[in-house]
Amino acid sequence: MSHDAAYWLQKIRALDLPSRIKIMNVCGGHERSITLAGLRGALPGNIELIPGPGCPVCVCPEEDVYQATQLALNEKIILVAFGDMLRVPVNVPKGEPRSLDAARAAGADIRPIASPTEAVQIARANPDIPVVFFAAGFETTTAPVAAMLAAGVPPNLSVLLSGRLTWPAVAMLLDAGKPGFDALIAPGHVATVMGADEWAFVPARHGLPAAVAGFTPESLLAATYSVLRQLLAERPFLDNCYPELVRPGGNVSARRQLAQVMDVVDANWRGVGVIPASGFGIKPALAAHDARLRFPAYDDPARKRAGEMPPGCDCARVVLGKIYPDHCRLYGRACTPRTPIGPCMVSDEGACRIWWASGIRE
Ligand code: SF4
């Protein structure tokens, strides 16, 4: 029998907790539910809920956004991308288009899409024009891209892939020591695709409690209660608090398609640097559909450097859970959803945008 949010809050409030406990989430959907439902205010004040690396648009390297922008501006192509990527700012000299939206206003053929199916439809409708699908996302977004490639795509469609795996960013934080959190709420959507076991390293290697949560306040509170109980009992394990959708092994066919068309590669995370085995790359057998290989002139190695953030933007520290969004000195001043400076204020999954949208003003 499932319980409501009030039930879990009562159970949490009844616990005899230490003076400060920090729990990190790694999913933009979790952060949105936590913030919009006001869970921080409802929980005892000694529990801190920290947004972590849960926004794929935020960690997409600037050089990839720049590459997409330059491709769209300089080649006779159609560039398609998920909508929230269109407003991510790139660092360019004054006067040049600062985002895909600006490149579109300057005449580039850039079209927002909501699914890989639309990319295929656009490619089929324009067989004489190369179509580049700029696909940035975590496992949940990358799996449908893999399914698209595995099913076969028109010859004029290629993918500029900026896919990332979630767990290596958390592993990096933990391996570095002093991660800044005492327990982890693992992402339900990612676990639905990849299986919960990916997160078993958190208790097994680092001795921290972990629980997979769904997206309702009840599920998030159940996971919070689970990790608090684990902490108090000093018996960390990986709890699955989203059993209705997260099955052992995840989605077997999605994982098979990912393995069929993509390799796991070292990948740059915007402002963070290269994290080993944290990205997806298109397999050499599908080179004809890899936009990085079809348009090598736009893959500029000189642009690839860690710390690629606009001046004053603290997105990288927000993404890593080192600071809260409102600790950035640009939050709500120079940087708002109407005038975003960094990607965390652009994406619906960005912590800055979520906090701003829910009325947090410092
Ligand atoms: Fe970056 Fe804006 Fe967030 Fe500051 S408020 S971290 S500038 S996105």
mmCIF file of C-alpha atoms in Angstrom, residues 54-63 65 83-91 98-99 134 136 269-272 307-319 325 328 330-331 335-337 339-355:
data_model
loop_
_atom_site.group_PDB
_atom_site.id
_atom_site.type_symbol
_atom_site.label_atom_id
_atom_site.label_comp_id
_atom_site.label_asym_id
_atom_site.label_seq_id
_atom_site.Cartn_x
_atom_site.Cartn_y
_atom_site.Cartn_z
ATOM 1 C CA GLY A 54 20.750 16.535 -12.840
ATOM 2 C CA CYS A 55 20.576 18.806 -15.867
ATOM 3 C CA PRO A 56 21.999 17.494 -19.151
ATOM 4 C CA VAL A 57 21.687 20.837 -20.936
ATOM 5 C CA CYS A 58 23.669 22.467 -18.125
ATOM 6 C CA VAL A 59 26.593 20.056 -18.477
ATOM 7 C CA CYS A 60 26.640 19.986 -22.274
ATOM 8 C CA PRO A 61 30.050 21.451 -23.148
ATOM 9 C CA GLU A 62 30.080 24.925 -24.622
ATOM 10 C CA GLU A 63 32.128 23.665 -27.575
ATOM 11 C CA VAL A 65 26.719 24.201 -28.541
ATOM 12 C CA GLY A 83 13.826 23.092 -27.429
ATOM 13 C CA ASP A 84 15.639 24.107 -24.249
ATOM 14 C CA MET A 85 19.020 23.802 -25.980
ATOM 15 C CA LEU A 86 18.142 26.663 -28.317
ATOM 16 C CA ARG A 87 18.600 29.376 -25.693
ATOM 17 C CA VAL A 88 21.877 28.163 -24.156
ATOM 18 C CA PRO A 89 24.413 30.987 -24.515
ATOM 19 C CA VAL A 90 27.811 30.416 -26.144
ATOM 20 C CA ASN A 91 30.893 32.570 -25.708
ATOM 21 C CA ARG A 98 25.107 33.906 -28.997
ATOM 22 C CA SER A 99 22.791 30.886 -29.157
ATOM 23 C CA PHE A 134 21.979 17.951 -31.935
ATOM 24 C CA ALA A 136 22.197 16.387 -25.653
ATOM 25 C CA TRP A 269 31.173 18.237 -18.685
ATOM 26 C CA ARG A 270 30.727 21.950 -19.011
ATOM 27 C CA GLY A 271 32.701 23.752 -16.338
ATOM 28 C CA VAL A 272 33.632 20.465 -14.674
ATOM 29 C CA GLY A 307 35.808 25.784 -16.977
ATOM 30 C CA GLU A 308 33.990 27.037 -20.029
ATOM 31 C CA MET A 309 31.458 29.224 -18.292
ATOM 32 C CA PRO A 310 30.417 32.814 -18.917
ATOM 33 C CA PRO A 311 32.230 35.270 -16.603
ATOM 34 C CA GLY A 312 30.625 35.302 -13.158
ATOM 35 C CA CYS A 313 28.438 32.235 -13.811
ATOM 36 C CA ASP A 314 28.612 29.641 -11.051
ATOM 37 C CA CYS A 315 26.736 26.907 -12.947
ATOM 38 C CA ALA A 316 29.522 24.374 -12.519
ATOM 39 C CA ARG A 317 29.419 24.749 -8.733
ATOM 40 C CA VAL A 318 25.607 24.633 -8.782
ATOM 41 C CA VAL A 319 25.702 21.452 -10.882
ATOM 42 C CA PRO A 325 21.556 28.644 -7.108
ATOM 43 C CA CYS A 328 25.505 32.917 -7.418
ATOM 44 C CA LEU A 330 24.250 36.936 -10.826
ATOM 45 C CA TYR A 331 21.106 35.038 -9.739
ATOM 46 C CA CYS A 335 20.728 36.312 -14.845
ATOM 47 C CA THR A 336 17.017 35.507 -15.103
ATOM 48 C CA PRO A 337 15.065 33.199 -17.449
ATOM 49 C CA THR A 339 18.204 37.098 -19.778
ATOM 50 C CA PRO A 340 20.023 33.847 -18.980
ATOM 51 C CA ILE A 341 23.775 34.012 -18.490
ATOM 52 C CA GLY A 342 24.396 30.318 -17.862
ATOM 53 C CA PRO A 343 22.665 27.098 -18.928
ATOM 54 C CA CYS A 344 21.288 26.432 -15.430
ATOM 55 C CA MET A 345 18.919 29.373 -15.945
ATOM 56 C CA VAL A 346 17.866 28.148 -19.418
ATOM 57 C CA SER A 347 16.868 24.537 -19.054
ATOM 58 C CA ASP A 348 13.653 23.389 -17.391
ATOM 59 C CA GLU A 349 15.921 20.956 -15.539
ATOM 60 C CA GLY A 350 18.405 23.626 -14.453
ATOM 61 C CA ALA A 351 18.402 24.319 -10.721
ATOM 62 C CA CYS A 352 18.638 28.100 -11.196
ATOM 63 C CA ARG A 353 15.606 28.196 -13.453
ATOM 64 C CA ILE A 354 13.610 25.854 -11.203
ATOM 65 C CA TRP A 355 14.372 27.945 -8.132
#
